[in-house]
mmCIF file of C-alpha atoms in Angstrom:
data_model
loop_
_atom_site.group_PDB
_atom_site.id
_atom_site.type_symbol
_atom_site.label_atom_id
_atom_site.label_comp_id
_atom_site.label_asym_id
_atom_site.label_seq_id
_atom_site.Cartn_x
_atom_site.Cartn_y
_atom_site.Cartn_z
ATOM 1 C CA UNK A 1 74.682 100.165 79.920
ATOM 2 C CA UNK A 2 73.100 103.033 77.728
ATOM 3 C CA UNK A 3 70.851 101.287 74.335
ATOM 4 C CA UNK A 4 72.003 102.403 71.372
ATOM 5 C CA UNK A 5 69.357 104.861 70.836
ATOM 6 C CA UNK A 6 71.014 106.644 74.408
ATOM 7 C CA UNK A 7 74.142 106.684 73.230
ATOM 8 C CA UNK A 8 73.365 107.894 69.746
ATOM 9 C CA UNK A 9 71.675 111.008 71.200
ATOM 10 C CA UNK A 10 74.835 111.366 73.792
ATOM 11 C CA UNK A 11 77.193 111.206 70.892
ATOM 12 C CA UNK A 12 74.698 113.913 68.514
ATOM 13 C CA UNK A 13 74.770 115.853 71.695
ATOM 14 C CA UNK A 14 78.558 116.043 71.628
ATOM 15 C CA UNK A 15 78.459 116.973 67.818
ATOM 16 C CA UNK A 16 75.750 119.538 67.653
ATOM 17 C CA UNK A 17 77.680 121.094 70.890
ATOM 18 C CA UNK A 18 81.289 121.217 68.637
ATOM 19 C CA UNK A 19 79.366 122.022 65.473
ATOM 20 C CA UNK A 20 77.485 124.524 67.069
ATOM 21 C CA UNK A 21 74.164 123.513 66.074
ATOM 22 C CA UNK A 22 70.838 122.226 67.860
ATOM 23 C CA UNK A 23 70.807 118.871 68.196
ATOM 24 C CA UNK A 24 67.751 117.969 66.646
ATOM 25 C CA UNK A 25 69.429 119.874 63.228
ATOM 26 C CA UNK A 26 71.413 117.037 63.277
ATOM 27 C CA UNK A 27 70.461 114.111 60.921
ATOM 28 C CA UNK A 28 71.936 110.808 61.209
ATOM 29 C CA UNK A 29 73.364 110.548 57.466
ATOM 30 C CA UNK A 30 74.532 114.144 57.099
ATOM 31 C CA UNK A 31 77.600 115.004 56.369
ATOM 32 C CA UNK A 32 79.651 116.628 58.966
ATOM 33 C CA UNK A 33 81.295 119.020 56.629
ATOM 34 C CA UNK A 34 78.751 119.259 53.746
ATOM 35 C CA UNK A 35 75.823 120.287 56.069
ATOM 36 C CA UNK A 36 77.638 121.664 58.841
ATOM 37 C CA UNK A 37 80.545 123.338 57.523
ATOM 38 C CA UNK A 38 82.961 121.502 59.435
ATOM 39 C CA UNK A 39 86.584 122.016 59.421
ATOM 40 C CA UNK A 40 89.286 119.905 60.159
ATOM 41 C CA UNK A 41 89.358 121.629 63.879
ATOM 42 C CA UNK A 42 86.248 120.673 64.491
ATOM 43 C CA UNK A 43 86.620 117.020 63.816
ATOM 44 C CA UNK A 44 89.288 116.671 66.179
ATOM 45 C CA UNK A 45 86.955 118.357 69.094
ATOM 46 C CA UNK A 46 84.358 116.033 68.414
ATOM 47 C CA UNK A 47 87.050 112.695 68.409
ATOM 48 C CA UNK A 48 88.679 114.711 71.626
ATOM 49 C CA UNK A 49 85.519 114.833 73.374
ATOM 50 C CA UNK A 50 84.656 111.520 73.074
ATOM 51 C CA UNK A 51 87.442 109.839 73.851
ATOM 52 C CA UNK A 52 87.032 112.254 76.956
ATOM 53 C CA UNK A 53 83.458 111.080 77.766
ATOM 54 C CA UNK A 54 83.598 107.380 77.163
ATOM 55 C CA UNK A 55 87.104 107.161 78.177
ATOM 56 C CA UNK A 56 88.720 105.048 74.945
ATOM 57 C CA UNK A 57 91.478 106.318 72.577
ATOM 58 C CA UNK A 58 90.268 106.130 68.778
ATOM 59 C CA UNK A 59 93.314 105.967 66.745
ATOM 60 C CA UNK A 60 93.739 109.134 64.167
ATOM 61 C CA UNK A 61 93.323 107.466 60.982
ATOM 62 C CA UNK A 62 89.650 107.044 62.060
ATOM 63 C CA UNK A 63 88.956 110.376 62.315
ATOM 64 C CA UNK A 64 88.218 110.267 58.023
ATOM 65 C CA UNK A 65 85.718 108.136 58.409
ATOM 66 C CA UNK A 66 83.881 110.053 60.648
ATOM 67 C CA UNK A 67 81.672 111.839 58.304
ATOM 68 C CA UNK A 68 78.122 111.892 60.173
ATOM 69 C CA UNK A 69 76.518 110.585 63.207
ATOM 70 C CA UNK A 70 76.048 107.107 62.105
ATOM 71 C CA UNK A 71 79.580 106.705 61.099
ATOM 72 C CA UNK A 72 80.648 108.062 64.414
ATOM 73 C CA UNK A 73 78.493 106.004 66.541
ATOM 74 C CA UNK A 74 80.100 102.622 64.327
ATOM 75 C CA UNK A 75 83.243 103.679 65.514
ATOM 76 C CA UNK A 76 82.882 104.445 68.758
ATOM 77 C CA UNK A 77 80.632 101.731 69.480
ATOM 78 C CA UNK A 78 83.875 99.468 67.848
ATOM 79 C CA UNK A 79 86.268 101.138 70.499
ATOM 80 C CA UNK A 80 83.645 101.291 73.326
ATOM 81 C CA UNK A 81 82.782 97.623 73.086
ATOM 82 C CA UNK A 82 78.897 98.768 72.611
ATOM 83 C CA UNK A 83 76.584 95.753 71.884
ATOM 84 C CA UNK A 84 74.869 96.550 68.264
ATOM 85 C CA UNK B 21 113.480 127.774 84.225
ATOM 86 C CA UNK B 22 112.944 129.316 80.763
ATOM 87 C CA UNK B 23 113.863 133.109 80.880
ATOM 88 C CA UNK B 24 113.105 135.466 78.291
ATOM 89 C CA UNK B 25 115.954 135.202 75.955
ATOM 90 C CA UNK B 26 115.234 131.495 75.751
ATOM 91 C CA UNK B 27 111.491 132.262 74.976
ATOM 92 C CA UNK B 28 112.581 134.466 72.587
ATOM 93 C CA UNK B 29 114.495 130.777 71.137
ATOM 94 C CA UNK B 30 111.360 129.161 71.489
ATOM 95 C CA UNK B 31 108.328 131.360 69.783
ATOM 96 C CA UNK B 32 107.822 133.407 67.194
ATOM 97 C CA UNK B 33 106.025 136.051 68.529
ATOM 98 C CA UNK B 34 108.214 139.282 69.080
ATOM 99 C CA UNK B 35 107.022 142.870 70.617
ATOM 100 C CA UNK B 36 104.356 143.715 71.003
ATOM 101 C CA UNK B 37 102.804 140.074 70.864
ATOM 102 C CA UNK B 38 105.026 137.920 72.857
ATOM 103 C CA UNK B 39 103.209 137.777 76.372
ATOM 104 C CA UNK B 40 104.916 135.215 78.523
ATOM 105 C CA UNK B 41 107.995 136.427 80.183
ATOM 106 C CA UNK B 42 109.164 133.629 82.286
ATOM 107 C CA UNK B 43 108.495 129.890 82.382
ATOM 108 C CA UNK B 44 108.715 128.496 85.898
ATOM 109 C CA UNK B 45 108.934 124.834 84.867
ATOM 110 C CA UNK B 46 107.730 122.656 82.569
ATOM 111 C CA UNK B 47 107.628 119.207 82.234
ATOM 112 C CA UNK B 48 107.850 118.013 78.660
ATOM 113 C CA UNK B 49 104.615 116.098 77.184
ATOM 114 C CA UNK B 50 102.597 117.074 80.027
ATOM 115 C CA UNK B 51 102.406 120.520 81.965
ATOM 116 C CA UNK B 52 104.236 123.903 81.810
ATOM 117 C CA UNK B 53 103.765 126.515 84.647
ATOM 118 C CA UNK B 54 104.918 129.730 82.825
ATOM 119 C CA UNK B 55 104.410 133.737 83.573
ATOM 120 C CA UNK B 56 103.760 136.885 82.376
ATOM 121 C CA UNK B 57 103.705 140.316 84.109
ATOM 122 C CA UNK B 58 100.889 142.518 83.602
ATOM 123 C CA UNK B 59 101.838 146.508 83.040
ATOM 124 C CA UNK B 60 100.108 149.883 82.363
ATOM 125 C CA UNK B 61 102.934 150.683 79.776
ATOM 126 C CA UNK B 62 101.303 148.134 77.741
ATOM 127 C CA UNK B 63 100.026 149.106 73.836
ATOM 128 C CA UNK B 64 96.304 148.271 75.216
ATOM 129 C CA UNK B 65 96.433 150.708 77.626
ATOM 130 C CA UNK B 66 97.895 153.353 75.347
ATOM 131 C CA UNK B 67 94.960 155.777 74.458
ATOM 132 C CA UNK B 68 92.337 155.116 77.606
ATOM 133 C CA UNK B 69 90.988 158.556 78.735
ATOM 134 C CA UNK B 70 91.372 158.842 82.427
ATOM 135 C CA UNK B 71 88.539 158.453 84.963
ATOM 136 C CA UNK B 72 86.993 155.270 83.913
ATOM 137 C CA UNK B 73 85.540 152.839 86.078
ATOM 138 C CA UNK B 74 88.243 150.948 87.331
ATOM 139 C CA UNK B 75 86.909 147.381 85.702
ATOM 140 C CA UNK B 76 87.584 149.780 82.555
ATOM 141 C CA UNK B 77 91.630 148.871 82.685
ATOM 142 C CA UNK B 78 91.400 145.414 83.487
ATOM 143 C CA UNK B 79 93.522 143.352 81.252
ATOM 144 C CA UNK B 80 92.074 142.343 77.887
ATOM 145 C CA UNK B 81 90.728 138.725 78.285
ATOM 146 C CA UNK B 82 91.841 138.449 75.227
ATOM 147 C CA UNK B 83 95.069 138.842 75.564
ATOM 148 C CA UNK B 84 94.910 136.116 78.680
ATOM 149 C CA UNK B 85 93.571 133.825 76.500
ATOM 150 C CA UNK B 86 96.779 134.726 74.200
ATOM 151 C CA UNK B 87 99.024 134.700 76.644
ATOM 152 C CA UNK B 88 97.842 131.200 78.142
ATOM 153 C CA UNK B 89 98.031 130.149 74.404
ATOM 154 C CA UNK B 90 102.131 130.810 74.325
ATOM 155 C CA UNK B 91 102.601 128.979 77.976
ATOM 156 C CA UNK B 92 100.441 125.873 76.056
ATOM 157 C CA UNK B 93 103.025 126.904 72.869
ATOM 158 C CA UNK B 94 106.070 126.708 74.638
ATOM 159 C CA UNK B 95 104.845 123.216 76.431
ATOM 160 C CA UNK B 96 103.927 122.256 72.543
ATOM 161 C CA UNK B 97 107.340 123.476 70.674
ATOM 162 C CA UNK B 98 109.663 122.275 73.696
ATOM 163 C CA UNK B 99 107.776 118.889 73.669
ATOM 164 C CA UNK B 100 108.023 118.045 70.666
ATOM 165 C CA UNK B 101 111.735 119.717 69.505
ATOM 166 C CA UNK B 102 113.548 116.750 69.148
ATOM 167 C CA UNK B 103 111.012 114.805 66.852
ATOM 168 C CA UNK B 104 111.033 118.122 64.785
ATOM 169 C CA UNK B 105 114.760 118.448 64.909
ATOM 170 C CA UNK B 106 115.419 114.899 63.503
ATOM 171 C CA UNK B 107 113.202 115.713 60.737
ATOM 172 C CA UNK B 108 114.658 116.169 57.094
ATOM 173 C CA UNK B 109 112.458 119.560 56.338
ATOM 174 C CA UNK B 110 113.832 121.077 59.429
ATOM 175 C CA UNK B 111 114.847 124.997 58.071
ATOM 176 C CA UNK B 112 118.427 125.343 57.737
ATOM 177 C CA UNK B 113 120.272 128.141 59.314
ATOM 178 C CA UNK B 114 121.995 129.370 63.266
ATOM 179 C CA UNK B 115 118.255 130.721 64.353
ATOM 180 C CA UNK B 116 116.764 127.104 63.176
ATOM 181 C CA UNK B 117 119.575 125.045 65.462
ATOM 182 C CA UNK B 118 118.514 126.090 68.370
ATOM 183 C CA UNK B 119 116.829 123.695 71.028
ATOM 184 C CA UNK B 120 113.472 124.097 70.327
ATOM 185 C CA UNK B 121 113.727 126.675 67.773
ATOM 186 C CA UNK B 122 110.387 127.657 65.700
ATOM 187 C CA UNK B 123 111.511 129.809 62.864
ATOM 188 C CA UNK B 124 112.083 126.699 60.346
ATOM 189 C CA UNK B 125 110.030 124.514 61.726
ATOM 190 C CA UNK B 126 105.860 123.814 63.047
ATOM 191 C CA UNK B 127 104.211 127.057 64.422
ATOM 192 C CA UNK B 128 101.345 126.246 66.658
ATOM 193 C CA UNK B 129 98.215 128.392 65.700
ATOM 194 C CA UNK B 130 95.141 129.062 68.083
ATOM 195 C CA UNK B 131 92.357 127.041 66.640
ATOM 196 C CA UNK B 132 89.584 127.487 69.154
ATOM 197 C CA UNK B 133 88.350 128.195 73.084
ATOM 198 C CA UNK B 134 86.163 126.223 74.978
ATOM 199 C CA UNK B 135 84.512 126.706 78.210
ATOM 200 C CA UNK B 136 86.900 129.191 79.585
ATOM 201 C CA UNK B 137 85.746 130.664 81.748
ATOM 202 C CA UNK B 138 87.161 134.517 83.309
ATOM 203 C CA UNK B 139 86.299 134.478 87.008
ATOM 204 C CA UNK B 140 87.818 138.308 87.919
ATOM 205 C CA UNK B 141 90.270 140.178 86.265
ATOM 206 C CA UNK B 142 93.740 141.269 86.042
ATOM 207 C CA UNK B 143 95.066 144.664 86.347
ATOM 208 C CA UNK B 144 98.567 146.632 85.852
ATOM 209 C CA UNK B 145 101.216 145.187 89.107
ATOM 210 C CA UNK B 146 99.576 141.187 88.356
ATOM 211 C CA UNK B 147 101.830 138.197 87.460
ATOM 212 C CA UNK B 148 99.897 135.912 85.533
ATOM 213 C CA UNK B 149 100.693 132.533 86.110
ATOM 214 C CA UNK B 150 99.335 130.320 83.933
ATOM 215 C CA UNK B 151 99.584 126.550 84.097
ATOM 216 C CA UNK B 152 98.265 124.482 80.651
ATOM 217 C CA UNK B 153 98.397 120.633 80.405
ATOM 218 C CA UNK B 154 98.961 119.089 76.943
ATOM 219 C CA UNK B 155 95.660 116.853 76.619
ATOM 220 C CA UNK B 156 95.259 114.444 73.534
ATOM 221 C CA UNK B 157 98.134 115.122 70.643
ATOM 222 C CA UNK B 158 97.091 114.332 67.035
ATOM 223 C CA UNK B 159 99.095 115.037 64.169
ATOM 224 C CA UNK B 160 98.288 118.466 63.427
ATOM 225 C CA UNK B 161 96.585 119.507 66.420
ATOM 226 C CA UNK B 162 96.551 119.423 70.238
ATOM 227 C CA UNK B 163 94.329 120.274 73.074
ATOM 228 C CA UNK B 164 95.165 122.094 76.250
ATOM 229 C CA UNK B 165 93.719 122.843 79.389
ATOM 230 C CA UNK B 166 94.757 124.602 82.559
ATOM 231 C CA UNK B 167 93.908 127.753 84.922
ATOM 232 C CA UNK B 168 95.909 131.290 85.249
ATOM 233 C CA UNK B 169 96.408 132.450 88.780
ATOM 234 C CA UNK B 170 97.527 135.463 90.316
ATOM 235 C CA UNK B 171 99.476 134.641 93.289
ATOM 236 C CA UNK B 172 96.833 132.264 95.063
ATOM 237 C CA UNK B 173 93.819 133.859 93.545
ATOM 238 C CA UNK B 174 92.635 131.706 90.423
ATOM 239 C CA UNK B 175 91.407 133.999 87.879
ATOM 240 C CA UNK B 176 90.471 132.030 84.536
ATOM 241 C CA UNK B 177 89.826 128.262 83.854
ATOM 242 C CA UNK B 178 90.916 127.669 80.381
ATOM 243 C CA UNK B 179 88.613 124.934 79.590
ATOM 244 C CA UNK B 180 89.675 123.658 76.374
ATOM 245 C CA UNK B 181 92.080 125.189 73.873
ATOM 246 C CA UNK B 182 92.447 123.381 70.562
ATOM 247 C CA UNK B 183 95.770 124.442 68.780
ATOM 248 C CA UNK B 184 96.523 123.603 65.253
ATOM 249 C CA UNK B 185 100.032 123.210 63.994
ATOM 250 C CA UNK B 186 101.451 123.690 60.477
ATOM 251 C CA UNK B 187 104.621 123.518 59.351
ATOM 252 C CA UNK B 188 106.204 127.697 59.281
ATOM 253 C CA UNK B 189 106.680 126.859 55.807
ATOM 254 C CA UNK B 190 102.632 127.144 54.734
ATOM 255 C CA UNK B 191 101.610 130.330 56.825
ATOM 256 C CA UNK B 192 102.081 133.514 54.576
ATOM 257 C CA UNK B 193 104.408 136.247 56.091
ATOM 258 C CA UNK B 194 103.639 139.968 56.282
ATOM 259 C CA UNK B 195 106.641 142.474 56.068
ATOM 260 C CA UNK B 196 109.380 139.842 57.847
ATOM 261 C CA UNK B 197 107.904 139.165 61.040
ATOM 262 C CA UNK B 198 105.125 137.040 62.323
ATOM 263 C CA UNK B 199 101.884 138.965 63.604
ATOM 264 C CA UNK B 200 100.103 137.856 66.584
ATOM 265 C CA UNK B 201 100.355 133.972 65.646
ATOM 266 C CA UNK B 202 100.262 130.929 68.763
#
């Protein structure tokens, strides 16, 4: 299985891909739509695509809390069953 | 088989916009295999000069794109028509009865492309056929994915197509009739 530092990168991948930025733009604690001008659209590509890649089903009322990368990676590594 | 008069029951768009003529069959929730015919009377070929390069009058990709976007539409609005019908903010009125029916209730806007990708084009005398899959459903949204053919020849992958839907209600009207919106 992946470390956390692997799938951290995977999943900033993913979000700089939707958000259309580089993924090193992306910081770990910045907001999704203050720094990145994210819409509501956007958040749902970034929730489809990863419950396309890692193959789990994150339920919609999640998708709020998914501000920035590290609150994305708690959640998916909740749904994933990803040791901390 | 959805023909045109039952399209017209279905979406919103009206001439010149409405590009899907025909739905083959669709199975509700999950795929919809759906046409449209491809002619030089067309508004986007009103205007071309003669003598181009033949590539010149191929078919406006975006307009595919648009056109796949009704098929995915139609899977959408005939999906979902009996969860919308049951609802109490359901427009009143003979159009708003009908199976299906769009004019009171959720239109389904294009939100965004992904990885669609045209492999040749389509000229005047092709029958699209485009076949879009309803992927994951949120409230608010969806995501579709599927390929347009003409006859075996497959033409465009549509990679990802993220729709957004809002009730009819919320989207601002110009002169009576709805322009352009999936």
């Amino acid at each position: 299985m992946a470390s956390h530092d692997e799938h951290l990168d995977e999943l900033r991948e993913l979000a700089a891909d939707v958000l259309e930025v580089e993924p090193d733009e992306i910081q770990d604690e910045s907001d999704f739509v203050e720094t990145y001008e994210a819409d509501s659209l956007r958040a749902i590509e970034i929730l489809a695509r990863i419950e396309k890649k890692y193959k789990i089903e994150i339920p919609q009322s999640e998708l709020a809390e998914m501000r920035n990368l590290k609150a994305v990676y708690e959640i998916v590594a909740r749904h994933a069953g990803w040791p901390d | 088989m959805l023909e045109h008069a039952q399209i017209r029951q279905i979406l919103p768009q009206r001439h010149p916009m409405l590009l899907l003529d025909r739905v083959v069959s669709i199975e509700p929730g999950v795929s919809i295999r759906a046409i449209k015919a491809v002619s030089a009377c067309e508004p986007c070929y009103a205007g071309l000069p003669d003598g181009l390069d033949p590539d010149s009058y191929a078919y406006p990709v975006s307009l595919l794109i648009e056109s796949f976007g009704q098929a995915a539409a139609v899977l959408w609005l005939v999906s979902t028509a009996s969860q919308r019908d049951s609802r109490p903010d359901k427009g009143a009125g003979p159009a708003a009865d009908a199976p299906g029916n769009a004019a009171g209730d959720d239109i389904f806007l294009f939100g965004a492309a992904r990885d669609c990708v045209i492999e040749s084009p389509a000229y005047p005398g092709d029958v699209l056929c485009h076949t879009a899959r309803l992927g994951r459903v949120l409230d608010g949204a969806a995501l579709v994915a599927g390929e347009i053919l003409v006859g075996h020849r497959r033409i465009a992958v549509m990679g990802s197509l993220i729709a957004a839907i809002r009730p009819a209600r919320t989207i601002p009207r110009r002169g009576g009739t709805h322009h352009g919106i999936t």
